[in-house]
Every structure is written in C-alpha cells, then in structure tokens.
Tab-separated table of C-alpha atoms in Angstrom:
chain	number	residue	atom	x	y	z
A	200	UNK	CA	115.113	249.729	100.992
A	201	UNK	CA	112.488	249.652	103.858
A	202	UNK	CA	111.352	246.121	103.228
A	203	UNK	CA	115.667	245.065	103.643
A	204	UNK	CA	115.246	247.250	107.191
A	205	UNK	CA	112.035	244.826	107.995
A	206	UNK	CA	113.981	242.020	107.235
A	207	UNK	CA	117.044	242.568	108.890
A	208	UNK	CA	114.812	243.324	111.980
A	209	UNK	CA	112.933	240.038	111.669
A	210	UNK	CA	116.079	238.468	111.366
A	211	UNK	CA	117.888	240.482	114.471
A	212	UNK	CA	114.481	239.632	116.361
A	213	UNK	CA	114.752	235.879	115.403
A	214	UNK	CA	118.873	235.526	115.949
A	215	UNK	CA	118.140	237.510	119.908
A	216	UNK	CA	114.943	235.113	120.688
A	217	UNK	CA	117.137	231.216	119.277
A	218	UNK	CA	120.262	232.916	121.568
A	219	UNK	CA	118.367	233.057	124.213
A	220	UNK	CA	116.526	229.537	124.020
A	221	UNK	CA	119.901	228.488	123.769
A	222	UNK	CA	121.558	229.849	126.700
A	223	UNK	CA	118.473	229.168	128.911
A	224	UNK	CA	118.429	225.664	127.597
A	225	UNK	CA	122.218	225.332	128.246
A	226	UNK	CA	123.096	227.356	131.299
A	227	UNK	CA	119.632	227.038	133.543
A	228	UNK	CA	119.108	224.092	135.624
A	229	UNK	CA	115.506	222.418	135.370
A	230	UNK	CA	113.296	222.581	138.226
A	231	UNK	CA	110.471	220.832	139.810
A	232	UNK	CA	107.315	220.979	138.818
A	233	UNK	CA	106.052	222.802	141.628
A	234	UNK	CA	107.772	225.850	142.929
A	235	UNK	CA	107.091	224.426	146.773
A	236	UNK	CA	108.721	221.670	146.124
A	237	UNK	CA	112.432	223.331	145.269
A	238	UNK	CA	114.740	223.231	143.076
A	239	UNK	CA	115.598	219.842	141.492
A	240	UNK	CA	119.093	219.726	139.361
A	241	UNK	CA	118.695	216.957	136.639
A	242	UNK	CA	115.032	216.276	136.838
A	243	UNK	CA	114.088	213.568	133.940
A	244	UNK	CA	110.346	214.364	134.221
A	245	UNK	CA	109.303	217.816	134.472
A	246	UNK	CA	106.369	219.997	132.897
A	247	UNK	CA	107.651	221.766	129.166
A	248	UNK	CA	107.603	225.486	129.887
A	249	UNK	CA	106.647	227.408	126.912
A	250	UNK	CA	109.605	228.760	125.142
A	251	UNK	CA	109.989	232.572	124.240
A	252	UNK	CA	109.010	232.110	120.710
A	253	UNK	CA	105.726	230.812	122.124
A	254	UNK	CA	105.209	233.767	124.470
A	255	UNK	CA	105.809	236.207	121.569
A	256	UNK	CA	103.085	234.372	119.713
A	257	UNK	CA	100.741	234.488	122.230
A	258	UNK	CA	101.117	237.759	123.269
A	259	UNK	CA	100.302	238.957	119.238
A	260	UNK	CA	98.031	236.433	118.468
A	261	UNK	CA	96.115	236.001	121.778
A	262	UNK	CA	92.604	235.359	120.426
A	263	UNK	CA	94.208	232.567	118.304
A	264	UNK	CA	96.998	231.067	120.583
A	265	UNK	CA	95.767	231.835	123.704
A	266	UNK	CA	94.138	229.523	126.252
A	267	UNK	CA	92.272	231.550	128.844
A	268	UNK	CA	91.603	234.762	126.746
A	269	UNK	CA	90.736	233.635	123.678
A	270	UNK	CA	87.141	234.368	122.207
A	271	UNK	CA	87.311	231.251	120.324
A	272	UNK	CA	87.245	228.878	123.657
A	273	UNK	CA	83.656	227.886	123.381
A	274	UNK	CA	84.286	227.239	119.771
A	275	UNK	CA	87.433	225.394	120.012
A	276	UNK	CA	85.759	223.187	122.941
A	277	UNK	CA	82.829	222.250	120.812
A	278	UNK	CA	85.218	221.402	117.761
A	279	UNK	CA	87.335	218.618	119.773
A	280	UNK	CA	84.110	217.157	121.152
A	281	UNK	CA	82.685	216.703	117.659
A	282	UNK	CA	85.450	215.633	115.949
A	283	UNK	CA	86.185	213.122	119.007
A	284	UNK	CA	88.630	214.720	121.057
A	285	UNK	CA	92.216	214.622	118.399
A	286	UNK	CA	93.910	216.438	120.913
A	287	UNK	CA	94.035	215.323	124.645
A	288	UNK	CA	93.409	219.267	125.787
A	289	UNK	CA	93.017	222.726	124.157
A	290	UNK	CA	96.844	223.457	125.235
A	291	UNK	CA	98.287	220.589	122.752
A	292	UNK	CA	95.435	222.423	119.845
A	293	UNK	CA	97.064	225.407	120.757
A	294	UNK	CA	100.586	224.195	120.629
A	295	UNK	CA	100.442	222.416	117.345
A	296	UNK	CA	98.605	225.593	115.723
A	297	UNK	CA	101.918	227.682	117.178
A	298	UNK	CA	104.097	225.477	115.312
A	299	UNK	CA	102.073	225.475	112.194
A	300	UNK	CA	102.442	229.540	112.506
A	301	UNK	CA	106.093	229.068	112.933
A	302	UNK	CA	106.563	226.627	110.041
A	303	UNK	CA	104.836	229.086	107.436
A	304	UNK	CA	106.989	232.464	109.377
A	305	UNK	CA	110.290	229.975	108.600
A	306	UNK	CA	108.808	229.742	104.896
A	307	UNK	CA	108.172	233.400	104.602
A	308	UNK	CA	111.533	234.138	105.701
A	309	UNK	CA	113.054	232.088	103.228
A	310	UNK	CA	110.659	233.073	100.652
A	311	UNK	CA	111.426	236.654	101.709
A	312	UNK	CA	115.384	236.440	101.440
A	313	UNK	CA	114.632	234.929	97.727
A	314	UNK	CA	112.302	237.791	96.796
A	315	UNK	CA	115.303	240.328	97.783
A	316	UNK	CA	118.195	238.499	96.020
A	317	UNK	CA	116.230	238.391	92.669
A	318	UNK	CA	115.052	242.001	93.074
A	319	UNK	CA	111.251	241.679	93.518
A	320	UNK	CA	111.012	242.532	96.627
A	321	UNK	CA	107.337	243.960	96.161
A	322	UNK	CA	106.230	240.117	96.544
A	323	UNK	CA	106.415	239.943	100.188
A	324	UNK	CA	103.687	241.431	101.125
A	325	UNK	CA	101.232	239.931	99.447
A	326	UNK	CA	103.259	236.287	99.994
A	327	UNK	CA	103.765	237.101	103.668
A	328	UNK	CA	99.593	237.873	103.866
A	329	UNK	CA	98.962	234.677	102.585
A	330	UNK	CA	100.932	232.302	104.901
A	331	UNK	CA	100.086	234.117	108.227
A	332	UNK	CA	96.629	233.867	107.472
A	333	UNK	CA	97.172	230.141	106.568
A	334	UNK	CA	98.988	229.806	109.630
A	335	UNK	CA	96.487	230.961	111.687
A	336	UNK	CA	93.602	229.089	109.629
A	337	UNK	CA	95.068	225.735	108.821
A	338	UNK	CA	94.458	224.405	112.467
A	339	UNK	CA	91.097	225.191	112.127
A	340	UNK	CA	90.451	223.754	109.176
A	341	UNK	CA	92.512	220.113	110.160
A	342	UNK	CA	90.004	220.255	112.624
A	343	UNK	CA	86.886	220.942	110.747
A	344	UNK	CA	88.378	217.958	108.127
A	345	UNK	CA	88.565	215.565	111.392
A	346	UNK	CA	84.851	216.218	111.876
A	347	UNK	CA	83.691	215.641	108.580
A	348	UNK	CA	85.683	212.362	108.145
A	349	UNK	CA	83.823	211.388	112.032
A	350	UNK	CA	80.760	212.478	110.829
A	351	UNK	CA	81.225	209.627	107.434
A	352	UNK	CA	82.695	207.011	110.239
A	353	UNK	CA	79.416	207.691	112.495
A	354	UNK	CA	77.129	207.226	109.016
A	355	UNK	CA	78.930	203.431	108.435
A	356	UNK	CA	79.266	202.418	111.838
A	357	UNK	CA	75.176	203.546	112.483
A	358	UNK	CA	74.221	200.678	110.294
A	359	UNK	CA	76.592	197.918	112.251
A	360	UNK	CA	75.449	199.879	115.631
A	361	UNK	CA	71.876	199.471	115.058
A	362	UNK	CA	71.463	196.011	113.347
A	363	UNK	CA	73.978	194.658	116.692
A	364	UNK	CA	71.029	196.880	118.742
A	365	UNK	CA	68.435	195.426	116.755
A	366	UNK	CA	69.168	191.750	116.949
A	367	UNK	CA	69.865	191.831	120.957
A	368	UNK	CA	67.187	193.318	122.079
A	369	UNK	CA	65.030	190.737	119.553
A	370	UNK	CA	66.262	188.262	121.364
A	371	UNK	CA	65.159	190.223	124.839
A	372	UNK	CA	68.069	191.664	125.703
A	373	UNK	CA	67.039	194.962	127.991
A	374	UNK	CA	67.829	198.216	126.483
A	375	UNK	CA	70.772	199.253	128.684
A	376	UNK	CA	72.506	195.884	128.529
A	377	UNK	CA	71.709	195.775	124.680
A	378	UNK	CA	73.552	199.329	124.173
A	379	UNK	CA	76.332	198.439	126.677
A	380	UNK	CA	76.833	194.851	124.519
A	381	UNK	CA	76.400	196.918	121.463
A	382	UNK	CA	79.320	199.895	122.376
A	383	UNK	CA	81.750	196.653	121.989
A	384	UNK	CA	81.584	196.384	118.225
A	385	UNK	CA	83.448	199.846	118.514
A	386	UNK	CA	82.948	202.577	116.463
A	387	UNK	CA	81.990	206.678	116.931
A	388	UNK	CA	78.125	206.003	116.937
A	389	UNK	CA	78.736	202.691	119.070
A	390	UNK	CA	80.979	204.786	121.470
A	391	UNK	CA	77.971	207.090	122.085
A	392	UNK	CA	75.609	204.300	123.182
A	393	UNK	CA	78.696	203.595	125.829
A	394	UNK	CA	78.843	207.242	126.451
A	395	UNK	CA	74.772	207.782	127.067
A	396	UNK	CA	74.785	204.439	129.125
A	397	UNK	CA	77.488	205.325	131.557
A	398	UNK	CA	76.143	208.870	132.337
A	399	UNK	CA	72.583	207.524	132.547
A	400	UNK	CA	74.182	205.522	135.657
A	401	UNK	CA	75.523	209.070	137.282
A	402	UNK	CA	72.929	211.946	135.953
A	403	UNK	CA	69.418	212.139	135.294
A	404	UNK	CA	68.468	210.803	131.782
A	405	UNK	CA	67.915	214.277	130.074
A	406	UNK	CA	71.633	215.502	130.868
A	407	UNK	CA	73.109	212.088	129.464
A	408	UNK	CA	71.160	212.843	126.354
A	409	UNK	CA	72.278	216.706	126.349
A	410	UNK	CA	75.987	214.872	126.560
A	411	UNK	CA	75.252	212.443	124.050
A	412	UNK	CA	73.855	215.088	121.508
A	413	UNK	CA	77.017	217.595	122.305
A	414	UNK	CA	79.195	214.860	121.112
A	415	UNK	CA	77.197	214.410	117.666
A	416	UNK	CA	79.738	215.325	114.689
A	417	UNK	CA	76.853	216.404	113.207
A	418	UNK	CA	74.154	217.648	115.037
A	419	UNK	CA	71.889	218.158	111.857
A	420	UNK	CA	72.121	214.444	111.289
A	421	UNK	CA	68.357	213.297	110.450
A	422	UNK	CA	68.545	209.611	111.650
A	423	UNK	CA	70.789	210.144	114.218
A	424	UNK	CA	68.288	212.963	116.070
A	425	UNK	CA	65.624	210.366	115.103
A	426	UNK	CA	67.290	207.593	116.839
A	427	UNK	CA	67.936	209.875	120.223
A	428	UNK	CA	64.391	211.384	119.801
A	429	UNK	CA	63.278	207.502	120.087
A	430	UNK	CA	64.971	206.107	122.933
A	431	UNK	CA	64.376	209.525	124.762
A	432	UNK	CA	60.374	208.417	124.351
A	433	UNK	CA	61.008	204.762	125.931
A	434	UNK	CA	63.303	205.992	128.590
A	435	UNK	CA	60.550	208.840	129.081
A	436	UNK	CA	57.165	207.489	128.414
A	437	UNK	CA	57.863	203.857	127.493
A	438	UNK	CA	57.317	204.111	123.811
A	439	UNK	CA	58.689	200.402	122.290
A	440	UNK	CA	62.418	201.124	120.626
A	441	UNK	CA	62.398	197.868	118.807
A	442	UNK	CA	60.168	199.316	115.611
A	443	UNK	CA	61.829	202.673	115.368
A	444	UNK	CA	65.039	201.394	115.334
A	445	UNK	CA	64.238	198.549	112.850
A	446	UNK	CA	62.821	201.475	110.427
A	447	UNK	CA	65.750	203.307	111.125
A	448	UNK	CA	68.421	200.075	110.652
A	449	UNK	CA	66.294	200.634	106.837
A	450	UNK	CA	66.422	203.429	106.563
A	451	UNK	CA	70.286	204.193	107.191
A	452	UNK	CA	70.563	201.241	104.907
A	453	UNK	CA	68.690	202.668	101.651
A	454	UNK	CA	70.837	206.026	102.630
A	455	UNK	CA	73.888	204.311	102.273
A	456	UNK	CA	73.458	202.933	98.980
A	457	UNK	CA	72.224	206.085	97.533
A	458	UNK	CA	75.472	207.976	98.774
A	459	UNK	CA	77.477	204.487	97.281
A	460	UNK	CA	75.684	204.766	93.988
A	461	UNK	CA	76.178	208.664	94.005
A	462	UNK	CA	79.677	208.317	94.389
A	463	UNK	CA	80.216	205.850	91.498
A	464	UNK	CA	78.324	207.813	89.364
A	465	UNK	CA	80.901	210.842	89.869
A	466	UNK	CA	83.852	208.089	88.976
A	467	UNK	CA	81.943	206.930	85.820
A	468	UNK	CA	81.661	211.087	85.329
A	469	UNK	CA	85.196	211.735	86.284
A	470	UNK	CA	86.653	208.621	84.127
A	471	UNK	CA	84.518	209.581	80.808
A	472	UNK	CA	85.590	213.493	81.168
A	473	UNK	CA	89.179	212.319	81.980
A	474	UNK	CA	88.735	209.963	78.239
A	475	UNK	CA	87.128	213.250	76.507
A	476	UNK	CA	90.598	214.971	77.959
A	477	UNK	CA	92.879	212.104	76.318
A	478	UNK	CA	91.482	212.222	72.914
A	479	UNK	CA	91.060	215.614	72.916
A	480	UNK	CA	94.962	215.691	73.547
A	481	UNK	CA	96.161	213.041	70.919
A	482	UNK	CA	94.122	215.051	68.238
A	483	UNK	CA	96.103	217.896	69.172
A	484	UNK	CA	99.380	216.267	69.411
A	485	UNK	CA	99.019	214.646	65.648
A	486	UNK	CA	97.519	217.971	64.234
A	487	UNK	CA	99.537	220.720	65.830
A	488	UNK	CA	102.614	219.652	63.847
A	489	UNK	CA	101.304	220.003	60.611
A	490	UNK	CA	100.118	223.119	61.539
A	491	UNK	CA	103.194	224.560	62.494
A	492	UNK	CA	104.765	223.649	59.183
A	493	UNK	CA	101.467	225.330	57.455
C-alpha cells in the first residue's frame, strides 16, 4: 500500500509541475532578455529560462546538474576539452544530462504503474535504483566514449599530421609555417598544431604548450608527449625537429599496424568461436530429437 501512496504522490507532483509549465507557457508574456531593457510582448528571440522541472532537478541533484556549485566543474571542464568540446558550454552538458534524468524518471513511472497492475510491486525499488543512477551516469559516460573515439581519431590523423610536417619542412619550410600549412589537412592532432601555433603568437611558448597538452585526449599518449617534448627542445634550445619527427612518423607507423593486425586477429578469433558455436548447435538440433523419443 505505501509504494501506491509514493506513486500517487509522484504522479500528483508531476500533474502540479506540467500544469504549471502550461499555464506559464500559455498565460505569461515573454520578456526581454535583459530586465533593463522592459518588457517585450511577442519577442521571437529571447534566452530559454529553465523550466520548473529543471529547477526541481537541480535543486536535488545539485552536484550533478548544477553549474556553479557542482564539485564536478573542474572535472566536467577537463572532459569537454579532451573529448574536443561536444557541447558548446557546460550549461548545454548540463541540460542534455537533465533530460536524460527525465527520460529514465518517464520510464520508471511507466515501469512503476506496470509493476502495480500485475501485483509485484516489490520491483520498484530495485528498478527505480537502477535508472536514476543511469540517469545520472550515462552523461558521463557519452562523454568518456567521445574521448576515447578522439583519442583513436588523434592516433590516425598523427600519421597524416606528421608525414604533411615531415615533407614541408624537408623541403625548408620553417617550423611555424610548416605546422600552420600542416593544421589544413584537418584532423584532432592537426587542429593542435593550429591550436599551439596561434597561442605561440599571443603567450609565451611554455603556456601554448600547457594549452596544447590540456587539450590531449590522452595525456598518457607516448608519441604524442614525445612529439611535444621535441618541438619544446627546438623552440627552447634549438634541438633539430626534422629527425625526431621522422622517427616518430615510424614509429606511429609500426604502431598502427600492430593495433590493425591485433584487431584482425580478434575477427579471425571471433569468426572461428562464432563457427565452434554453429556446429556445436546443428549437433544439438539433429541429436536432441532422438533423444527426446529415447
């Protein structure tokens, strides 16, 4: 009986907060965007306040939906920046995470009405544990998957970075103008020499780099710390680049076909287990007959 009071006061809560999105939305005119600059009936273009739903959430959840108070600021900050910046500001992370939340509350609602009208309504605990603490996870994690699949882009566009790098400044091309010629071919690691050229023209050399290495999707990555380690010796005590990055255009070479081989050694793994599987099943389906009728 006390889990159909919890739902009908979910429900009630849910039924008070879409009545009064509804009349606000209806009834209230929209205003400027500034409170200085007064009222405005009809505006086309004006900032999306955050609903009441959205309040709720923030004011429950604040170290995961919050902007200014949350603990996880720092963390969140230095997630975008590796994984290349997904969403223009923390606010639109934190909005799509609230409607995540709200997607899985919908489903445990639903999930929680089905549970009472076939009598197990024991289920919704555990059920309703589950999806919040998806909810609140599954941003996270989308964001943690964007970095990894960055971190594989920055591997395969390192080669094509460094062999464009290599082959301008052979033909003596400066440095610079090589990595500013080189940031064309596009890519995340050719977006980086971009990144470290322009704030080598506004900053001292050492913050660029700081910058540069902030934006790494990896910051463990061996030949990508070698590479920064190398032009931070020419730009610091005029160490040549050409050899080290020539070793390096090797070396992310040999790396790459290891990982390729690697890879189709698990499909030749995956496709013999998956054969093992198939005969495996035929034998059963041809003997299991018979030994029903034995």
């Amino acid at each position: 009986m006390s889990f159909v009071v919890l739902i009908a006061f979910v429900g009630a809560t849910a039924a008070m907060v879409l009545g009064y999105e509804l009349i606000q939305r209806a009834l209230v005119p929209t205003y400027a965007q500034h409170r200085l600059q007064g009222p405005v009936i009809g505006a086309t273009e004006a900032v999306r306040q955050p609903s009441l739903w959205e309040a709720i959430l923030v004011a429950v959840f604040p170290g995961w939906f919050g902007q200014e108070a949350s603990k996880r600021s720092e963390t969140l900050i230095d997630l975008l920046r590796r994984a290349g910046y997904p969403y223009s500001s923390p606010g639109e992370f934190y909005a799509h995470a609230i409607r995540i939340f709200a997607q899985n509350l919908i489903v445990l609602g639903v999930l929680s009405a089905v549970l009472i009208l076939v009598g197990v309504p024991e289920g919704i605990l555990p059920i309703g544990a589950l999806l919040v603490y998806d909810g609140l996870q599954r941003p996270y994690r989308r964001l943690r998957r964007m970095i990894r699949q960055r971190a594989q882009a920055f591997r395969n566009n390192m080669l094509a970075g460094l062999s464009t790098l290599q082959s301008l400044m052979a033909a003596g091309v400066g440095v610079q103008e090589a990595m500013r010629r080189t940031a064309e071919v596009g890519g995340p690691f050719c977006n980086l020499l971009l990144l470290l050229v322009t704030r080598m023209e506004i900053e001292p050399f050492a913050d660029a780099l700081e910058a540069v290495r902030r934006h790494l999707p990896d910051p463990n990555d061996v030949e990508v710390n070698l590479f920064l380690r190398d032009v931070e010796a020419y730009f610091t005590t005029n160490r040549p680049l050409l050899p080290g990055i020539v070793a390096l255009q090797n070396a992310v070479h040999r790396l790459m076909v290891e990982e390729t081989e690697s890879r189709a050694a698990m499909v030749r793994q995956r496709a013999n287990l998956f054969g093992i599987f198939g005969v495996v099943g035929m034998l059963l389906t041809l003997i299991l007959p018979f030994m029903m009728l034995l």
